[in-house]
Coordinates of C-alpha atoms in Angstrom, one line a residue:
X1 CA -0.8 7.6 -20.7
X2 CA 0.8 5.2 -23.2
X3 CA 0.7 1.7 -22.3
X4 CA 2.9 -1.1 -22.5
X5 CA 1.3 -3.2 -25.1
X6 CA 1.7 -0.1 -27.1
X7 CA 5.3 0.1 -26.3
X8 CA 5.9 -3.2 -26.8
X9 CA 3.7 -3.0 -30.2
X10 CA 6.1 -0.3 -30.5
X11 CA 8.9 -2.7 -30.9
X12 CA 11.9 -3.0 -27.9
X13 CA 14.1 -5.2 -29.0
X14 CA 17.3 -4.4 -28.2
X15 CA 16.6 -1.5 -26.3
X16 CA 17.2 -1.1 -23.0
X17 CA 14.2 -0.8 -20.5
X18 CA 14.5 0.7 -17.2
X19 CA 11.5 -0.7 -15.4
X20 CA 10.8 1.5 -12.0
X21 CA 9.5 -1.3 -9.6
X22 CA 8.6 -1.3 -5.8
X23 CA 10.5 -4.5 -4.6
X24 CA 10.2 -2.7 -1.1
X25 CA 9.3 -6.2 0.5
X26 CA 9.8 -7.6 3.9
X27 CA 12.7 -8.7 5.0
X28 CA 13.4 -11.0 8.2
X29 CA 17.4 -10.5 7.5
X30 CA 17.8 -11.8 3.9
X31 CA 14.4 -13.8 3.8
X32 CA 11.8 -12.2 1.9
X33 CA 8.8 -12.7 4.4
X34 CA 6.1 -11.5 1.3
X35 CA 7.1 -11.1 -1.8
X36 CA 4.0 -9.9 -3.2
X37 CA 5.1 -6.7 -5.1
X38 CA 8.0 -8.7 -6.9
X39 CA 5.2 -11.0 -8.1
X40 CA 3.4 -7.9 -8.9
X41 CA 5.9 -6.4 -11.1
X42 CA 7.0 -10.3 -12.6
X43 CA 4.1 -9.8 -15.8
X44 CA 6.0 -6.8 -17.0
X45 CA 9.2 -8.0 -16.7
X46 CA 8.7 -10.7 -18.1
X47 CA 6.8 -9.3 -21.3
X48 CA 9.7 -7.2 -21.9
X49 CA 12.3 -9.5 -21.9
X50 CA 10.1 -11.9 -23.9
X51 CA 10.1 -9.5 -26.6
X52 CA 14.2 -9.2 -26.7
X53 CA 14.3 -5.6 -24.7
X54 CA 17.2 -5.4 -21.7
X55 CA 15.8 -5.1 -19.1
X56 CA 17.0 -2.8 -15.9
X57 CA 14.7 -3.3 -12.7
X58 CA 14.9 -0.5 -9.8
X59 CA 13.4 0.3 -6.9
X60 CA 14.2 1.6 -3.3
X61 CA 13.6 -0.9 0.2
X62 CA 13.0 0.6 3.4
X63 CA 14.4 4.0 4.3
X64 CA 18.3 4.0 4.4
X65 CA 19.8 7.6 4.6
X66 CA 21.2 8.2 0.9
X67 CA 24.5 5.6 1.7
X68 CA 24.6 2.0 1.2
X69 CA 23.4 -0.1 4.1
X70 CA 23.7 -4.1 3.6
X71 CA 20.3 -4.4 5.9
X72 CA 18.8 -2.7 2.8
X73 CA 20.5 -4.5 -0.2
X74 CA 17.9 -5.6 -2.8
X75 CA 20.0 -8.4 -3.6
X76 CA 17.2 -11.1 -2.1
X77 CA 14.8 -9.4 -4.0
X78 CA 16.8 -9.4 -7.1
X79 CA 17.1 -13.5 -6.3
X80 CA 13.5 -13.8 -6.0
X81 CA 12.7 -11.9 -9.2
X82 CA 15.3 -14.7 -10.9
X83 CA 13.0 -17.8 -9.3
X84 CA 9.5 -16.2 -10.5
X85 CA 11.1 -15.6 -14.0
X86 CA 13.0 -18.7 -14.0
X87 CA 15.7 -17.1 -15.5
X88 CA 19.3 -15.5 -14.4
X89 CA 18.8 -12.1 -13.0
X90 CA 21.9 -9.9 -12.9
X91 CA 22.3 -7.7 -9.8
X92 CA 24.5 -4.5 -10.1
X93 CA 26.1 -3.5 -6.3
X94 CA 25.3 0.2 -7.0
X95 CA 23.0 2.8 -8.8
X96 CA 24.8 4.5 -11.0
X97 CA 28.4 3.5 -10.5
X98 CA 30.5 1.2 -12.0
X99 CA 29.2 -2.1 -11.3
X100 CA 25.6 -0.5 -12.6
X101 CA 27.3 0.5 -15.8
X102 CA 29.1 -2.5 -16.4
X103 CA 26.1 -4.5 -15.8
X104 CA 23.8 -3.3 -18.3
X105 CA 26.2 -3.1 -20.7
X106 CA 26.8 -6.9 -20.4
X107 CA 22.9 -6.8 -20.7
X108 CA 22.1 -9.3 -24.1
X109 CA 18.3 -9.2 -25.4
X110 CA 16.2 -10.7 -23.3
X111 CA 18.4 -10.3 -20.0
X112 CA 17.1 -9.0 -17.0
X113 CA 19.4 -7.4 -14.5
X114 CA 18.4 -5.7 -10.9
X115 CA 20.6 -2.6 -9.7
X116 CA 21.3 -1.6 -6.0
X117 CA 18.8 0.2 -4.1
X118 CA 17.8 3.8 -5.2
X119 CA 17.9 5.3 -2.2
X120 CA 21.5 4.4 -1.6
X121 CA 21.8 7.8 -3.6
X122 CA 21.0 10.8 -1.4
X123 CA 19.1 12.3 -5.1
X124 CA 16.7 10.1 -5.6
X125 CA 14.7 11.3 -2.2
X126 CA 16.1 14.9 -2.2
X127 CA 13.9 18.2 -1.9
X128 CA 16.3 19.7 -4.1
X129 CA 15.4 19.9 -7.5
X130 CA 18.8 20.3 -8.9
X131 CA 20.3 17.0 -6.6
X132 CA 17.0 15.0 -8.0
X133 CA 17.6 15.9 -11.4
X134 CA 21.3 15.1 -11.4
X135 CA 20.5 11.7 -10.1
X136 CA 18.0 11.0 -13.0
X137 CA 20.4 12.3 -15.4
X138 CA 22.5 9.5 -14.2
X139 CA 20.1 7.1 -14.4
X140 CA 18.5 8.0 -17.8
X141 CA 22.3 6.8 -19.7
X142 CA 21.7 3.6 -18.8
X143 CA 18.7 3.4 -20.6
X144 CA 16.8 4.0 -23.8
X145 CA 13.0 3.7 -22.5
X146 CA 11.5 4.3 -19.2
X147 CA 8.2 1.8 -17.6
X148 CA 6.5 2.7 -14.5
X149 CA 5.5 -0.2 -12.8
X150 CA 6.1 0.7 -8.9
X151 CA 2.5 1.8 -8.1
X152 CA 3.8 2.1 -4.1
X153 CA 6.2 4.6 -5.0
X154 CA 3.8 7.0 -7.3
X155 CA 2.9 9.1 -4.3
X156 CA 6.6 10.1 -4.0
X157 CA 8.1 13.1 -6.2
X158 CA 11.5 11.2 -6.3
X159 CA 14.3 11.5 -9.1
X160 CA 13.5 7.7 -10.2
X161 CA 9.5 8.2 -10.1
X162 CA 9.0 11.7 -11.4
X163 CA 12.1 13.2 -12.7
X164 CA 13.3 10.1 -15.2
X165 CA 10.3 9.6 -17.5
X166 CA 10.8 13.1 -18.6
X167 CA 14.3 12.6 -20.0
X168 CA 13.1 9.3 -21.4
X169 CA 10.4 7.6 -23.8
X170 CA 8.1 6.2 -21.0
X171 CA 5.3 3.9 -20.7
X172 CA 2.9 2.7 -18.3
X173 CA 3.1 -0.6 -17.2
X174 CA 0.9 -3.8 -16.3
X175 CA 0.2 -3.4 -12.8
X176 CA 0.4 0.8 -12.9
X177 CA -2.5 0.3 -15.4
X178 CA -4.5 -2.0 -13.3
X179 CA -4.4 -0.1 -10.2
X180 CA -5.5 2.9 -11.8
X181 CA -8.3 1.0 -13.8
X182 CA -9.0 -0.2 -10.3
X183 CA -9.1 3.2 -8.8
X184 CA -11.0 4.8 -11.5
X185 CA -13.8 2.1 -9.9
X186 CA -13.5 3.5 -6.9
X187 CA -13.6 7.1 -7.9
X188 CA -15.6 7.9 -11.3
X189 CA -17.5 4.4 -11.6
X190 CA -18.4 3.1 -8.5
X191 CA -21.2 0.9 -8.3
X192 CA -23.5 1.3 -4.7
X193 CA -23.7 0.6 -2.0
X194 CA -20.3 1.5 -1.8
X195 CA -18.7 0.5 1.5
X196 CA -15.3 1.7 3.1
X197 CA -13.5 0.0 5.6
X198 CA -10.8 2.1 7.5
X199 CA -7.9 0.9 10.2
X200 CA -4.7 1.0 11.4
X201 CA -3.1 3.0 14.0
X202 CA -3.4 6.7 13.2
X203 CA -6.8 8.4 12.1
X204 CA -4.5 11.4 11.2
X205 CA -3.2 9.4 8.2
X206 CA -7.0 8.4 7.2
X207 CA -8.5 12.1 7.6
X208 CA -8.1 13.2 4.4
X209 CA -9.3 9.9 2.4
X210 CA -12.2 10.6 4.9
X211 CA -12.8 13.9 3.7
X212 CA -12.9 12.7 0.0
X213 CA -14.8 9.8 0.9
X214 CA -17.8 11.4 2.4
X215 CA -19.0 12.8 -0.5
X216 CA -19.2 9.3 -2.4
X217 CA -19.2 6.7 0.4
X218 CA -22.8 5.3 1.4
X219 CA -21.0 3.6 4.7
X220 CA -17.8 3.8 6.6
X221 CA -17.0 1.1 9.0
X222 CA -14.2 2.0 11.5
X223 CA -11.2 -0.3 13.1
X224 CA -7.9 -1.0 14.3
X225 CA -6.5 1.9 16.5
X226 CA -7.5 4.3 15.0
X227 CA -11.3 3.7 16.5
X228 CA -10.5 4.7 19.9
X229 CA -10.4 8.6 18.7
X230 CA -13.4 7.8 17.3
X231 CA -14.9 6.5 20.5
X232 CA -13.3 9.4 22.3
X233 CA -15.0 11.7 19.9
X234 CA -18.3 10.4 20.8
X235 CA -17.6 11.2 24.4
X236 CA -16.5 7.4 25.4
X237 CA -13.3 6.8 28.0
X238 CA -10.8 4.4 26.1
X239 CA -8.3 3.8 28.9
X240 CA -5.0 3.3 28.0
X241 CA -6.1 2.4 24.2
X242 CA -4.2 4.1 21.1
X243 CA -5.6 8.0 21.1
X244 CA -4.9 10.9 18.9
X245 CA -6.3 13.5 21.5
X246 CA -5.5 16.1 18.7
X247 CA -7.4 15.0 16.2
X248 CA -10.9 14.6 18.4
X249 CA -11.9 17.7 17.0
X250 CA -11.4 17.0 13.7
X251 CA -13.2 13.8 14.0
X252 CA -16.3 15.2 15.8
X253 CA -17.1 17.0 12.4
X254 CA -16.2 14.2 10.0
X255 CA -19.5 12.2 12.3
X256 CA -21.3 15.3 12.1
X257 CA -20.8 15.7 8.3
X258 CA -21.6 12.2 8.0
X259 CA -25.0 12.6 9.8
X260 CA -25.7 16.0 7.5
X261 CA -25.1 13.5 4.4
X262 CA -26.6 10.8 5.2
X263 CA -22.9 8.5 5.6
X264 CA -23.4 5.9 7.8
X265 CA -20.0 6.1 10.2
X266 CA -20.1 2.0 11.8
X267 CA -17.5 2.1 14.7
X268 CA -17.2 -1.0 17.3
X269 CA -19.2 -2.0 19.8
X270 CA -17.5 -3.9 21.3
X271 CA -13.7 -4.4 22.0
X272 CA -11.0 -6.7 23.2
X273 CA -8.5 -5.3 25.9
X274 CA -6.1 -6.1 28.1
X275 CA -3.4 -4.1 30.5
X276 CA -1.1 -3.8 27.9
X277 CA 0.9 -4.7 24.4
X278 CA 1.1 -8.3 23.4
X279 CA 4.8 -10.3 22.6
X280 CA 4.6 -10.1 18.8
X281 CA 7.7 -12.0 18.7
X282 CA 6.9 -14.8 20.9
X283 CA 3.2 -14.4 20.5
X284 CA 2.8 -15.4 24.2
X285 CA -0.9 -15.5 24.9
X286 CA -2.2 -12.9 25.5
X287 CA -5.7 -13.1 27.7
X288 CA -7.8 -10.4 26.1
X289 CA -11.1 -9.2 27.7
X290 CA -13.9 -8.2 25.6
X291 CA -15.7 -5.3 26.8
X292 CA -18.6 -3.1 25.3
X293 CA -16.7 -0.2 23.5
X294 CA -18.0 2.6 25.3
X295 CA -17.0 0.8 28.9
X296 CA -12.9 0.3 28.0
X297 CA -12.2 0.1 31.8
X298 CA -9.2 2.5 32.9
X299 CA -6.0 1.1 32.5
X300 CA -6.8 -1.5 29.5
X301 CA -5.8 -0.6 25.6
X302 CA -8.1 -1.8 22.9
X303 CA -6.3 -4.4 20.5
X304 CA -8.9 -5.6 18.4
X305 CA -12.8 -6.0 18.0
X306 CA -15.2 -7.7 19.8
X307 CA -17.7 -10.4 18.2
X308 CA -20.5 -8.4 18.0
X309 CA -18.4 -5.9 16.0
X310 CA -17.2 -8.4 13.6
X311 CA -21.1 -9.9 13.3
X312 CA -22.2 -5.9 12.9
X313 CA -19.5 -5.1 10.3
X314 CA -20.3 -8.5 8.6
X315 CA -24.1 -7.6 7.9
X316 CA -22.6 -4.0 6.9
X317 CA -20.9 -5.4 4.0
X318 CA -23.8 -8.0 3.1
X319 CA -25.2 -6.0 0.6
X320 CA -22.3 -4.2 -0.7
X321 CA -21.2 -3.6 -4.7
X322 CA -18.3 -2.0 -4.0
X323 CA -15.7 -1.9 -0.7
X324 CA -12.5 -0.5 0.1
X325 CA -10.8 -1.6 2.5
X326 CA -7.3 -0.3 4.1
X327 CA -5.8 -1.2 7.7
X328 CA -6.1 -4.4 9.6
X329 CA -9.1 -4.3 12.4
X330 CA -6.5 -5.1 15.3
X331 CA -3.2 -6.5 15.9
X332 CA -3.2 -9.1 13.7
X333 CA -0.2 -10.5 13.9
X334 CA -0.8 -11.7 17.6
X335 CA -3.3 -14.9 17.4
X336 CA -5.1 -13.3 19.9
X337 CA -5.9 -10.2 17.9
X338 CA -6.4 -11.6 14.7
X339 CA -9.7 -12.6 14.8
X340 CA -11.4 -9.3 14.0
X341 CA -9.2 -8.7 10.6
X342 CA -9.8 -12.7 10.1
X343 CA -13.7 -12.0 9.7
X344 CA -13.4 -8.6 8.2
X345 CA -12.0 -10.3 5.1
X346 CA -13.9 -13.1 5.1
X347 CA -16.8 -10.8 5.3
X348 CA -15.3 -9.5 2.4
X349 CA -15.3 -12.4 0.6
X350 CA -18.9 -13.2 1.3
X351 CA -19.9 -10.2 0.0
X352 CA -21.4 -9.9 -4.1
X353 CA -19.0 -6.6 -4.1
X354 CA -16.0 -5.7 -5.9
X355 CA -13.4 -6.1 -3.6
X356 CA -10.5 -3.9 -3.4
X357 CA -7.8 -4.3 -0.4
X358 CA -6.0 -1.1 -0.4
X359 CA -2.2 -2.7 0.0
X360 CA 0.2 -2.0 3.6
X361 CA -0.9 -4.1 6.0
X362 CA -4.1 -5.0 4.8
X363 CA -2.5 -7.0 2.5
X364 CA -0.3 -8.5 4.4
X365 CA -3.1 -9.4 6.4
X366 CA -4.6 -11.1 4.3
X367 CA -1.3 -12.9 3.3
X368 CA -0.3 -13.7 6.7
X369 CA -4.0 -15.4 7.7
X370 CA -4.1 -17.4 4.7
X371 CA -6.2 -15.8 1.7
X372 CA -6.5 -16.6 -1.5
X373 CA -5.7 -13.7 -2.8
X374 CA -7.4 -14.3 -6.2
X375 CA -10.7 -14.3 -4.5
X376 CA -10.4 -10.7 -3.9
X377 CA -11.4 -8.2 -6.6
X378 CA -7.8 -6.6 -6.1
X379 CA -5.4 -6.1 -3.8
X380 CA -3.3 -3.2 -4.2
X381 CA 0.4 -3.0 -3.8
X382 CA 0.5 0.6 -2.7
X383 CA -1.3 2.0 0.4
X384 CA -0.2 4.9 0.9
X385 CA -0.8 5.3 -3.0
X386 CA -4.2 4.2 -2.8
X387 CA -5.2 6.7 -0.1
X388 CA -3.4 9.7 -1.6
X389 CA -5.6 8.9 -5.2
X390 CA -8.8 8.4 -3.2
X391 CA -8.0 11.6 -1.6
X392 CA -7.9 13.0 -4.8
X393 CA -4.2 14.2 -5.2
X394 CA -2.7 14.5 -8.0
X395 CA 0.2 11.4 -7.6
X396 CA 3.8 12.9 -9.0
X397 CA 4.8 9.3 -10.7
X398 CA 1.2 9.1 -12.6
X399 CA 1.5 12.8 -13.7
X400 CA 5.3 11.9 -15.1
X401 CA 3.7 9.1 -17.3
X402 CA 1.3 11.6 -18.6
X403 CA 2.1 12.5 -22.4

């Protein structure tokens, strides 16, 4: 996989880059609310117009349904790329068209412009080979060189992540090459005890990482909603708490695997509850219970850990070297929730290990209860990407950067 110091080595002067970002950032109507992944793509950017090329930035935002929809403009993300450079930032109104075309073309060395979201164009998320290839067609005459630099989007066989390096020179850039240096730590050179830490809603979406994990993981600590199939596995009533009855099964012989090789599987022990959802816009208290995790009385949902959970998982992670971990420990964004994600990081912090936070809303976790973020080993801008490599699938925008 070439690099972009040997692109830029290389010589780009002049040339027009097309950098494939992931500016999908969120938006409270045209306010950024974290604008992590543009700061995350701002080193690459910025080398490349530092060393004359012309630069094109693109990326999708949310899910619009291949037509332009204003909600899903990347124009404030195009605005906040301009701040963090400290430099005009051109934004083209559409992909391909016109106002794309006359854009770059009024591109001088050194200029940076930002074109419309990607996914305005029904090819750049089609299933049809023949649609996605027209699109990247289109998008490889405005350029002369193709970066990869959206790590969130790797996962995804679209036109502007797997079809366009092909019909270009391409290069991988700075943060591409860092989380997969990253990864590679987590994978091929992991130093033990290695620890994973696994949350969110659905333990459907966390099966497979599972499933790769147990073969290298010495511990996994379980949270966040997706512990209440884990309870129910182990033959506990959760109430009215967040259940995959489906995936009970499935679950029963992950723990039993676990046992066979020696993986410690940590889930709580205790729980907060109450009789239903919090206000997440008004964050009206909330009055939480805490209950022992294998007494959720009927009628109550599970939001978030107990104390003696976060004081268990805490000693779990005292001696790690190495943790990942992806999916908030509650619902985090409700003060009354928080508390469980609040120690789990801190934990992390605490700990001698290399720290990797595995992006989504882990990140924004720890964004949103007020990090550092430097104090972390890494955190990654792509969960979904994360999981998919850990699961050890071969990721469609990696591949394409392949020589």
């Amino acid at each position: 996989m070439k690099t972009i110091d040997q692109l830029l080595a290389d010589g780009v002067a002049g040339k027009r880059v097309f950098v494939r970002a992931d500016l999908n950032v969120p938006l409270d109507g045209t306010t950024i609310t974290d604008d992590g992944r543009i700061r995350a793509v701002q080193p690459t950017v910025a080398a490349l117009a530092a060393a004359g090329a012309r630069v094109i930035v693109a990326s999708h935002l949310g899910r619009p349904k291949g037509a332009p929809d204003p909600a899903f403009s990347l124009a404030p993300a195009a605005a906040r790329l301009g701040e963090l450079l400290g430099a005009d930032v051109a934004f083209a109104t559409d992909t391909v068209g016109d106002s794309a075309k006359a854009t770059v073309a009024g591109l001088g060395d050194g200029q940076v412009a930002v074109i419309e979201n990607l996914r305005f164009n029904p090819g750049e998320t089609s299933k049809d080979d023949a649609e996605r290839a027209a699109f990247a067609d289109e998008l490889a005459t405005l350029a002369d060189v193709y970066v990869g630099d959206g790590f969130g989007a790797v996962h995804r066989k679209h036109a502007s992540v797997y079809d366009l390096p092909a019909r270009l020179p391409h290069a991988a850039g700075y943060l591409i090459a860092t989380e997969v240096g990253v990864l590679k730590k987590l994978t091929d050179e992991v130093q033990r005890p290695y620890v994973v830490v696994l949350g969110g809603a659905k333990v459907s979406d966390k099966l497979g990482v599972i499933d790769h994990l147990l073969d290298r993981a010495d511990r996994i600590l379980i949270g966040g909603g997706m512990a209440y199939t884990f309870l129910k596995a182990q033959g506990h009533d959760v109430g009215n708490s967040l259940l995959q009855e489906d995936q009970v099964p499935a679950v029963q012989k992950y723990l039993e695997r676990a046992k066979a090789q020696g993986v410690e599987f940590v889930v709580p022990v205790d729980v907060l509850v109450a009789s239903g959802f919090p206000d997440l816009k008004t964050k009206a208290p909330a009055h939480p219970e805490t209950v022992p995790a294998d007494a959720i009385p009927a009628g109550q949902e599970g939001l978030d850990i107990g104390p003696e959970s976060r004081k268990l998982y805490a000693s779990k992670l005292a001696d790690a070297a190495t943790v990942f971990w992806n999916g908030p420990m509650g619902v985090f964004e409700h003060p009354d929730y928080a508390e469980g994600t609040r120690e789990l990081a801190q934990a992390l912090l605490d700990s001698p290990a290399f720290t990797v936070v595995g992006g989504g809303d882990s990140a924004a976790a720890v964004r949103i209860l007020g990090f550092d973020e430097n104090a972390f080993g890494h955190i990654s801008t792509g969960g979904g990407a994360s999981l998919e490599y850990l699961e050890g699938k071969t990721l469609p925008g990696l591949a394409a950067l392949e020589d």
